[in-house]
mmCIF file of C-alpha atoms and ligand atoms in Angstrom:
data_model
loop_
_atom_site.group_PDB
_atom_site.id
_atom_site.type_symbol
_atom_site.label_atom_id
_atom_site.label_comp_id
_atom_site.label_asym_id
_atom_site.label_seq_id
_atom_site.Cartn_x
_atom_site.Cartn_y
_atom_site.Cartn_z
ATOM 1 C CA UNK A 7 4.276 -43.259 1.979
ATOM 2 C CA UNK A 8 1.165 -41.205 2.483
ATOM 3 C CA UNK A 9 2.072 -37.754 3.768
ATOM 4 C CA UNK A 10 -0.890 -36.710 5.919
ATOM 5 C CA UNK A 11 -0.305 -33.005 5.231
ATOM 6 C CA UNK A 12 -1.264 -33.530 1.585
ATOM 7 C CA UNK A 13 -3.681 -36.469 1.929
ATOM 8 C CA UNK A 14 -6.723 -34.508 0.689
ATOM 9 C CA UNK A 15 -4.720 -33.440 -2.348
ATOM 10 C CA UNK A 16 -3.102 -36.773 -3.229
ATOM 11 C CA UNK A 17 -6.585 -38.330 -3.065
ATOM 12 C CA UNK A 18 -7.428 -36.396 -6.228
ATOM 13 C CA UNK A 19 -7.055 -38.671 -9.276
ATOM 14 C CA UNK A 20 -5.186 -36.023 -11.285
ATOM 15 C CA UNK A 21 -2.682 -35.443 -8.467
ATOM 16 C CA UNK A 22 -1.913 -38.717 -6.684
ATOM 17 C CA UNK A 23 1.473 -39.466 -5.126
ATOM 18 C CA UNK A 24 3.220 -38.858 -8.437
ATOM 19 C CA UNK A 25 1.685 -35.413 -8.908
ATOM 20 C CA UNK A 26 2.502 -34.496 -5.320
ATOM 21 C CA UNK A 27 6.121 -35.521 -5.870
ATOM 22 C CA UNK A 28 6.243 -33.275 -8.945
ATOM 23 C CA UNK A 29 4.894 -30.362 -6.919
ATOM 24 C CA UNK A 30 7.469 -31.099 -4.224
ATOM 25 C CA UNK A 31 10.363 -30.859 -6.649
ATOM 26 C CA UNK A 32 9.046 -27.827 -8.581
ATOM 27 C CA UNK A 33 10.711 -24.414 -8.517
ATOM 28 C CA UNK A 34 8.224 -21.587 -9.034
ATOM 29 C CA UNK A 35 8.647 -17.824 -9.248
ATOM 30 C CA UNK A 36 5.924 -15.427 -8.090
ATOM 31 C CA UNK A 37 6.512 -12.056 -9.716
ATOM 32 C CA UNK A 38 4.829 -9.423 -7.573
ATOM 33 C CA UNK A 39 3.572 -9.957 -4.041
ATOM 34 C CA UNK A 40 0.443 -7.825 -3.939
ATOM 35 C CA UNK A 41 -3.185 -8.862 -4.185
ATOM 36 C CA UNK A 42 -2.640 -11.730 -6.637
ATOM 37 C CA UNK A 43 0.838 -12.697 -5.460
ATOM 38 C CA UNK A 44 -0.113 -13.208 -1.816
ATOM 39 C CA UNK A 45 -2.989 -15.528 -2.788
ATOM 40 C CA UNK A 46 -0.865 -17.482 -5.273
ATOM 41 C CA UNK A 47 2.085 -17.810 -2.876
ATOM 42 C CA UNK A 48 -0.112 -19.005 -0.026
ATOM 43 C CA UNK A 49 -1.912 -21.635 -2.123
ATOM 44 C CA UNK A 50 1.319 -22.957 -3.647
ATOM 45 C CA UNK A 51 2.906 -23.107 -0.191
ATOM 46 C CA UNK A 52 -0.054 -24.976 1.280
ATOM 47 C CA UNK A 53 -0.064 -27.258 -1.779
ATOM 48 C CA UNK A 54 3.546 -28.295 -1.202
ATOM 49 C CA UNK A 55 5.455 -26.706 -4.082
ATOM 50 C CA UNK A 56 9.125 -27.345 -3.280
ATOM 51 C CA UNK A 57 10.631 -23.913 -3.813
ATOM 52 C CA UNK A 58 9.131 -20.447 -4.228
ATOM 53 C CA UNK A 59 10.977 -17.294 -5.258
ATOM 54 C CA UNK A 60 8.959 -14.199 -4.394
ATOM 55 C CA UNK A 61 10.042 -11.057 -6.214
ATOM 56 C CA UNK A 62 8.631 -7.686 -5.160
ATOM 57 C CA UNK A 63 10.017 -4.174 -4.833
ATOM 58 C CA UNK A 64 7.455 -2.627 -2.451
ATOM 59 C CA UNK A 65 6.835 -2.335 1.274
ATOM 60 C CA UNK A 66 3.571 -3.276 3.031
ATOM 61 C CA UNK A 67 1.142 -0.364 3.507
ATOM 62 C CA UNK A 68 -2.171 -0.100 5.348
ATOM 63 C CA UNK A 69 -4.130 0.236 2.086
ATOM 64 C CA UNK A 70 -2.805 -3.200 1.012
ATOM 65 C CA UNK A 71 -4.581 -5.073 3.817
ATOM 66 C CA UNK A 72 -8.028 -4.915 2.150
ATOM 67 C CA UNK A 73 -6.949 -7.643 -0.302
ATOM 68 C CA UNK A 74 -3.317 -8.730 0.186
ATOM 69 C CA UNK A 75 -4.010 -11.798 2.246
ATOM 70 C CA UNK A 76 -0.627 -12.624 3.789
ATOM 71 C CA UNK A 77 -0.039 -9.273 5.487
ATOM 72 C CA UNK A 78 -0.955 -7.852 8.889
ATOM 73 C CA UNK A 79 -1.215 -4.409 10.489
ATOM 74 C CA UNK A 80 2.129 -5.105 12.135
ATOM 75 C CA UNK A 81 3.779 -5.593 8.714
ATOM 76 C CA UNK A 82 2.328 -2.259 7.559
ATOM 77 C CA UNK A 83 3.434 -0.415 10.713
ATOM 78 C CA UNK A 84 6.953 -1.764 10.224
ATOM 79 C CA UNK A 85 6.793 -1.010 6.475
ATOM 80 C CA UNK A 86 8.365 -4.409 5.865
ATOM 81 C CA UNK A 87 9.291 -5.305 2.295
ATOM 82 C CA UNK A 88 6.414 -7.413 0.966
ATOM 83 C CA UNK A 89 8.678 -10.259 -0.134
ATOM 84 C CA UNK A 90 10.210 -10.483 3.363
ATOM 85 C CA UNK A 91 6.856 -10.301 5.185
ATOM 86 C CA UNK A 92 5.467 -12.986 2.858
ATOM 87 C CA UNK A 93 8.477 -15.258 3.364
ATOM 88 C CA UNK A 94 8.043 -15.035 7.134
ATOM 89 C CA UNK A 95 4.321 -15.851 7.008
ATOM 90 C CA UNK A 96 4.731 -18.666 4.465
ATOM 91 C CA UNK A 97 7.387 -20.271 6.659
ATOM 92 C CA UNK A 98 4.819 -20.451 9.464
ATOM 93 C CA UNK A 99 2.267 -22.041 7.111
ATOM 94 C CA UNK A 100 4.519 -24.746 5.650
ATOM 95 C CA UNK A 101 8.110 -25.089 6.794
ATOM 96 C CA UNK A 102 8.715 -27.817 4.178
ATOM 97 C CA UNK A 103 8.621 -25.222 1.390
ATOM 98 C CA UNK A 104 11.797 -23.300 0.659
ATOM 99 C CA UNK A 105 10.902 -19.635 0.140
ATOM 100 C CA UNK A 106 13.355 -17.080 -1.190
ATOM 101 C CA UNK A 107 12.482 -13.381 -0.913
ATOM 102 C CA UNK A 108 13.919 -11.042 -3.536
ATOM 103 C CA UNK A 109 13.374 -7.341 -2.753
ATOM 104 C CA UNK A 110 13.879 -5.920 -6.200
ATOM 105 C CA UNK A 111 12.240 -4.336 -9.158
ATOM 106 C CA UNK A 112 11.881 -6.539 -12.236
ATOM 107 C CA UNK A 113 13.365 -4.741 -15.229
ATOM 108 C CA UNK A 114 15.041 -5.534 -18.530
ATOM 109 C CA UNK A 115 18.564 -5.974 -17.165
ATOM 110 C CA UNK A 116 17.652 -8.470 -14.424
ATOM 111 C CA UNK A 117 14.712 -10.098 -16.241
ATOM 112 C CA UNK A 118 16.569 -13.337 -16.980
ATOM 113 C CA UNK A 119 18.763 -13.615 -13.887
ATOM 114 C CA UNK A 120 15.860 -13.181 -11.428
ATOM 115 C CA UNK A 121 14.105 -16.135 -13.078
ATOM 116 C CA UNK A 122 17.129 -18.425 -13.273
ATOM 117 C CA UNK A 123 16.583 -22.113 -12.491
ATOM 118 C CA UNK A 124 12.794 -21.836 -12.263
ATOM 119 C CA UNK A 125 10.323 -24.274 -13.839
ATOM 120 C CA UNK A 126 7.448 -21.802 -14.086
ATOM 121 C CA UNK A 127 6.555 -18.202 -13.211
ATOM 122 C CA UNK A 128 3.251 -16.776 -11.991
ATOM 123 C CA UNK A 129 2.583 -13.183 -13.022
ATOM 124 C CA UNK A 130 1.209 -11.090 -10.178
ATOM 125 C CA UNK A 131 2.273 -7.710 -11.516
ATOM 126 C CA UNK A 132 0.083 -4.750 -12.404
ATOM 127 C CA UNK A 133 1.398 -3.388 -15.689
ATOM 128 C CA UNK A 134 1.954 -4.251 -19.338
ATOM 129 C CA UNK A 135 5.631 -3.335 -19.409
ATOM 130 C CA UNK A 136 6.529 -5.898 -16.755
ATOM 131 C CA UNK A 137 4.357 -8.549 -18.422
ATOM 132 C CA UNK A 138 5.920 -7.953 -21.841
ATOM 133 C CA UNK A 139 9.345 -8.206 -20.196
ATOM 134 C CA UNK A 140 8.308 -11.396 -18.385
ATOM 135 C CA UNK A 141 6.939 -12.799 -21.658
ATOM 136 C CA UNK A 142 10.256 -12.247 -23.446
ATOM 137 C CA UNK A 143 12.223 -13.674 -20.514
ATOM 138 C CA UNK A 144 10.108 -16.838 -20.253
ATOM 139 C CA UNK A 145 10.266 -17.429 -24.018
ATOM 140 C CA UNK A 146 14.041 -17.027 -23.824
ATOM 141 C CA UNK A 147 14.273 -19.424 -20.857
ATOM 142 C CA UNK A 148 11.784 -21.873 -22.407
ATOM 143 C CA UNK A 149 9.485 -21.964 -19.355
ATOM 144 C CA UNK A 150 5.710 -21.405 -19.038
ATOM 145 C CA UNK A 151 4.127 -18.485 -17.193
ATOM 146 C CA UNK A 152 0.640 -17.905 -15.843
ATOM 147 C CA UNK A 153 -0.859 -14.492 -16.511
ATOM 148 C CA UNK A 154 -3.302 -12.839 -14.121
ATOM 149 C CA UNK A 155 -4.879 -9.402 -13.993
ATOM 150 C CA UNK A 156 -7.636 -7.763 -11.970
ATOM 151 C CA UNK A 157 -9.226 -4.306 -11.983
ATOM 152 C CA UNK A 158 -12.589 -3.179 -10.684
ATOM 153 C CA UNK A 159 -14.722 -6.327 -10.572
ATOM 154 C CA UNK A 160 -13.233 -7.981 -13.682
ATOM 155 C CA UNK A 161 -10.203 -10.243 -13.796
ATOM 156 C CA UNK A 162 -8.585 -12.689 -16.175
ATOM 157 C CA UNK A 163 -5.974 -15.408 -16.406
ATOM 158 C CA UNK A 164 -4.220 -17.397 -19.132
ATOM 159 C CA UNK A 165 -1.283 -19.784 -19.478
ATOM 160 C CA UNK A 166 1.528 -18.930 -21.881
ATOM 161 C CA UNK A 167 3.743 -21.835 -22.925
ATOM 162 C CA UNK A 168 7.093 -21.578 -24.737
ATOM 163 C CA UNK A 169 5.655 -22.645 -28.102
ATOM 164 C CA UNK A 170 2.999 -19.887 -28.023
ATOM 165 C CA UNK A 171 0.551 -18.317 -28.362
ATOM 166 C CA UNK A 172 2.309 -15.804 -26.127
ATOM 167 C CA UNK A 173 1.290 -12.600 -24.358
ATOM 168 C CA UNK A 174 2.692 -10.527 -27.218
ATOM 169 C CA UNK A 175 0.348 -12.272 -29.650
ATOM 170 C CA UNK A 176 -2.367 -10.410 -27.685
ATOM 171 C CA UNK A 177 -0.564 -7.186 -26.746
ATOM 172 C CA UNK A 178 1.857 -6.291 -29.535
ATOM 173 C CA UNK A 179 3.321 -3.125 -28.030
ATOM 174 C CA UNK A 180 3.283 -1.146 -24.851
ATOM 175 C CA UNK A 181 0.055 0.872 -24.600
ATOM 176 C CA UNK A 182 0.382 4.593 -23.870
ATOM 177 C CA UNK A 183 1.006 5.232 -20.181
ATOM 178 C CA UNK A 184 -2.199 4.811 -18.223
ATOM 179 C CA UNK A 185 -4.169 2.944 -20.907
ATOM 180 C CA UNK A 186 -5.537 -0.302 -19.548
ATOM 181 C CA UNK A 187 -4.076 0.328 -16.111
ATOM 182 C CA UNK A 188 -7.345 1.194 -14.513
ATOM 183 C CA UNK A 189 -6.880 0.102 -10.904
ATOM 184 C CA UNK A 190 -5.865 3.618 -9.841
ATOM 185 C CA UNK A 191 -9.220 4.901 -11.115
ATOM 186 C CA UNK A 192 -11.634 2.077 -10.466
ATOM 187 C CA UNK A 193 -10.219 0.341 -7.413
ATOM 188 C CA UNK A 194 -10.090 -3.418 -6.993
ATOM 189 C CA UNK A 195 -12.801 -5.586 -5.439
ATOM 190 C CA UNK A 196 -11.053 -7.619 -2.719
ATOM 191 C CA UNK A 197 -12.745 -10.980 -3.438
ATOM 192 C CA UNK A 198 -11.842 -10.686 -7.145
ATOM 193 C CA UNK A 199 -8.114 -10.971 -6.579
ATOM 194 C CA UNK A 200 -8.650 -14.080 -4.454
ATOM 195 C CA UNK A 201 -10.621 -15.682 -7.319
ATOM 196 C CA UNK A 202 -8.047 -14.754 -9.975
ATOM 197 C CA UNK A 203 -5.129 -15.744 -7.707
ATOM 198 C CA UNK A 204 -6.813 -19.097 -7.047
ATOM 199 C CA UNK A 205 -7.240 -19.702 -10.801
ATOM 200 C CA UNK A 206 -3.558 -18.876 -11.300
ATOM 201 C CA UNK A 207 -2.434 -21.163 -8.474
ATOM 202 C CA UNK A 208 -4.616 -23.970 -9.869
ATOM 203 C CA UNK A 209 -3.136 -23.547 -13.353
ATOM 204 C CA UNK A 210 0.420 -23.406 -11.982
ATOM 205 C CA UNK A 211 -0.130 -26.657 -10.072
ATOM 206 C CA UNK A 212 -1.754 -28.315 -13.094
ATOM 207 C CA UNK A 213 1.104 -27.280 -15.398
ATOM 208 C CA UNK A 214 3.613 -28.688 -12.895
ATOM 209 C CA UNK A 215 1.736 -31.988 -12.616
ATOM 210 C CA UNK A 216 1.175 -32.285 -16.377
ATOM 211 C CA UNK A 217 1.289 -29.676 -19.132
ATOM 212 C CA UNK A 218 -1.614 -31.525 -20.747
ATOM 213 C CA UNK A 219 -4.106 -30.583 -18.017
ATOM 214 C CA UNK A 220 -3.357 -26.835 -18.058
ATOM 215 C CA UNK A 221 -5.967 -24.664 -19.745
ATOM 216 C CA UNK A 222 -5.211 -23.345 -23.236
ATOM 217 C CA UNK A 223 -7.754 -20.512 -23.352
ATOM 218 C CA UNK A 224 -8.171 -17.231 -21.495
ATOM 219 C CA UNK A 225 -10.670 -17.123 -18.648
ATOM 220 C CA UNK A 226 -12.404 -13.904 -17.655
ATOM 221 C CA UNK A 227 -14.421 -13.447 -14.479
ATOM 222 C CA UNK A 228 -16.783 -10.610 -13.592
ATOM 223 C CA UNK A 229 -17.697 -10.831 -9.918
ATOM 224 C CA UNK A 230 -20.245 -8.022 -10.118
ATOM 225 C CA UNK A 231 -22.221 -9.913 -12.757
ATOM 226 C CA UNK A 232 -21.188 -13.231 -11.212
ATOM 227 C CA UNK A 233 -20.091 -14.797 -14.512
ATOM 228 C CA UNK A 234 -17.087 -16.623 -15.931
ATOM 229 C CA UNK A 235 -16.416 -16.800 -19.654
ATOM 230 C CA UNK A 236 -13.597 -18.190 -21.771
ATOM 231 C CA UNK A 237 -11.971 -16.793 -24.900
ATOM 232 C CA UNK A 238 -9.815 -18.854 -27.222
ATOM 233 C CA UNK A 239 -6.192 -17.748 -27.643
ATOM 234 C CA UNK A 240 -4.836 -17.561 -31.181
ATOM 235 C CA UNK A 241 -1.184 -17.543 -32.121
ATOM 236 C CA UNK A 242 -0.301 -14.456 -34.191
ATOM 237 C CA UNK A 243 1.775 -15.784 -37.083
ATOM 238 C CA UNK A 244 3.586 -12.449 -37.277
ATOM 239 C CA UNK A 245 4.304 -12.246 -33.515
ATOM 240 C CA UNK A 246 7.783 -10.740 -33.013
ATOM 241 C CA UNK A 247 8.326 -12.698 -29.782
ATOM 242 C CA UNK A 248 7.114 -16.298 -30.155
ATOM 243 C CA UNK A 249 7.241 -16.478 -33.965
ATOM 244 C CA UNK A 250 10.350 -14.448 -34.855
ATOM 245 C CA UNK A 251 12.300 -14.875 -31.607
ATOM 246 C CA UNK A 252 12.802 -11.164 -30.949
ATOM 247 C CA UNK A 253 13.294 -10.131 -27.325
ATOM 248 C CA UNK A 254 12.566 -6.416 -27.596
ATOM 249 C CA UNK A 255 11.678 -5.985 -23.921
ATOM 250 C CA UNK A 256 14.981 -7.403 -22.696
ATOM 251 C CA UNK A 257 16.755 -4.296 -24.002
ATOM 252 C CA UNK A 258 16.598 -0.774 -22.501
ATOM 253 C CA UNK A 259 14.882 0.996 -25.419
ATOM 254 C CA UNK A 260 11.384 -0.093 -24.434
ATOM 255 C CA UNK A 261 11.718 0.858 -20.781
ATOM 256 C CA UNK A 262 10.689 4.113 -19.206
ATOM 257 C CA UNK A 263 12.666 5.458 -16.312
ATOM 258 C CA UNK A 264 9.629 7.051 -14.626
ATOM 259 C CA UNK A 265 6.250 5.382 -14.158
ATOM 260 C CA UNK A 266 3.152 6.431 -12.249
ATOM 261 C CA UNK A 267 2.399 3.731 -9.683
ATOM 262 C CA UNK A 268 -0.980 2.073 -10.090
ATOM 263 C CA UNK A 269 -3.364 2.966 -7.272
ATOM 264 C CA UNK A 270 -1.244 5.619 -5.601
ATOM 265 C CA UNK A 271 -0.247 9.261 -5.869
ATOM 266 C CA UNK A 272 3.316 8.128 -6.553
ATOM 267 C CA UNK A 273 5.969 7.959 -9.230
ATOM 268 C CA UNK A 274 8.581 5.213 -9.419
ATOM 269 C CA UNK A 275 11.947 6.253 -10.820
ATOM 270 C CA UNK A 276 14.239 3.516 -12.020
ATOM 271 C CA UNK A 277 17.933 4.235 -12.071
ATOM 272 C CA UNK A 278 20.655 1.723 -12.620
ATOM 273 C CA UNK A 279 22.814 2.335 -9.544
ATOM 274 C CA UNK A 280 24.022 -1.069 -8.436
ATOM 275 C CA UNK A 281 26.576 0.190 -5.891
ATOM 276 C CA UNK A 282 24.433 2.657 -3.966
ATOM 277 C CA UNK A 283 25.184 2.755 -0.219
ATOM 278 C CA UNK A 284 22.063 4.000 1.589
ATOM 279 C CA UNK A 285 23.902 4.870 4.808
ATOM 280 C CA UNK A 286 26.527 6.962 2.989
ATOM 281 C CA UNK A 287 23.776 8.702 1.004
ATOM 282 C CA UNK A 288 21.869 9.376 4.250
ATOM 283 C CA UNK A 289 24.940 11.017 5.817
ATOM 284 C CA UNK A 290 25.361 13.243 2.764
ATOM 285 C CA UNK A 291 21.713 14.339 2.902
ATOM 286 C CA UNK A 292 21.896 14.950 6.662
ATOM 287 C CA UNK A 293 24.962 17.125 6.113
ATOM 288 C CA UNK A 294 22.774 19.237 3.815
ATOM 289 C CA UNK A 295 20.196 19.682 6.586
ATOM 290 C CA UNK A 296 17.660 16.993 5.662
ATOM 291 C CA UNK A 297 16.057 14.771 8.267
ATOM 292 C CA UNK A 298 16.508 11.211 7.008
ATOM 293 C CA UNK A 299 15.317 7.796 8.175
ATOM 294 C CA UNK A 300 17.402 4.913 6.895
ATOM 295 C CA UNK A 301 17.696 1.152 7.293
ATOM 296 C CA UNK A 302 19.385 -1.493 5.174
ATOM 297 C CA UNK A 303 16.421 -1.675 2.767
ATOM 298 C CA UNK A 304 15.538 1.959 2.210
ATOM 299 C CA UNK A 305 16.153 5.621 2.905
ATOM 300 C CA UNK A 306 13.226 7.924 3.526
ATOM 301 C CA UNK A 307 12.824 11.691 3.731
ATOM 302 C CA UNK A 308 10.283 14.468 3.229
ATOM 303 C CA UNK A 309 10.868 17.392 0.922
ATOM 304 C CA UNK A 310 8.246 20.168 0.642
ATOM 305 C CA UNK A 311 5.343 17.795 1.244
ATOM 306 C CA UNK A 312 6.733 15.084 -1.027
ATOM 307 C CA UNK A 313 8.102 11.863 0.390
ATOM 308 C CA UNK A 314 11.083 10.181 -1.220
ATOM 309 C CA UNK A 315 11.861 6.530 -0.536
ATOM 310 C CA UNK A 316 15.160 5.368 -2.002
ATOM 311 C CA UNK A 317 15.924 1.650 -2.280
ATOM 312 C CA UNK A 318 19.363 0.042 -2.301
ATOM 313 C CA UNK A 319 19.357 -0.617 -6.047
ATOM 314 C CA UNK A 320 18.757 3.050 -6.910
ATOM 315 C CA UNK A 321 15.005 2.897 -7.454
ATOM 316 C CA UNK A 322 13.123 5.744 -5.851
ATOM 317 C CA UNK A 323 9.464 6.036 -4.974
ATOM 318 C CA UNK A 324 8.262 9.645 -4.943
ATOM 319 C CA UNK A 325 5.013 9.839 -2.942
ATOM 320 C CA UNK A 326 2.656 12.812 -3.076
ATOM 321 C CA UNK A 327 2.655 13.453 -6.817
ATOM 322 C CA UNK A 328 1.833 11.700 -10.064
ATOM 323 C CA UNK A 329 3.744 14.256 -12.119
ATOM 324 C CA UNK A 330 6.759 12.377 -13.484
ATOM 325 C CA UNK A 331 8.761 15.512 -14.314
ATOM 326 C CA UNK A 332 8.243 16.945 -10.811
ATOM 327 C CA UNK A 333 9.302 13.571 -9.379
ATOM 328 C CA UNK A 334 12.480 13.639 -11.471
ATOM 329 C CA UNK A 335 13.236 17.207 -10.338
ATOM 330 C CA UNK A 336 12.856 16.214 -6.677
ATOM 331 C CA UNK A 337 15.063 13.168 -7.203
ATOM 332 C CA UNK A 338 17.777 15.152 -8.969
ATOM 333 C CA UNK A 339 17.626 17.971 -6.415
ATOM 334 C CA UNK A 340 18.177 15.523 -3.564
ATOM 335 C CA UNK A 341 20.334 12.839 -5.130
ATOM 336 C CA UNK A 342 21.644 14.156 -8.434
HETATM 337 ZN ZN1 LIG B 30 3.485 -14.563 -29.621
#
């Protein structure tokens, strides 16, 4: 039966009814729902991927709207979690797609469980630590992932399959904090993330239809110069991850508890507090004279010009500083 929703897609020789059926039964994770993630999620939803799991820890802000295509001013005013706002919008676009929103950080201890029962993951994160963690998790689970990155006017994408070459063949260890994470300095050209997200969505769909039609090189695009170029990917025969099977980034040693958030005057503190009750914590802070706003997703308060947003899993976003030790002092003063 020809499904008219997808008729322009099934008409493509490399898709056809069989390819469309594969898309319809595929389970895909989108890790990060910012500039790249919103584009990827929308294209996969319109293309009829059966199930999407959108994982993101942040809330929608006004400064996101320049490039994060699923969100509206209303989402930013409400400070809705990005994963929830995306799920709502995607449901309006294609109600045949099952979308699951996961409002969570992606760290070493949940790296495998958050990707359970997925066929493929699309990387829409903004830092090396998360990508190295994702790389280890996907190798462990034996599933492919599609890398994407964008800063300034330059972006890139590559596919990493279980047999390698893998991301760690290219990036052996975590660069020093700040190195290579240039979006806080240089900004991001809005059209760039749409191009890179579209490349990622195309590769994800191709890998689902047939691994053989996915690209095996790295593509780089510079929208200021208006050029694409490709670089071949080589497997590193001494790679700890895909050659020796080590999963260094699935253990706590490689993870920092405080990171400066790309593009903002903020520090993210990661604490492992699974049983945190935001309403109980809010009452305790109010008893100490603080004015607190709280809902089931987050607790928010101001402290000497610094804003603290505490999430239900213990993560805290400290806005108004990029000094990690000051952020830790504020956190410990209020919540320690
Ligand atoms: Zn490797």
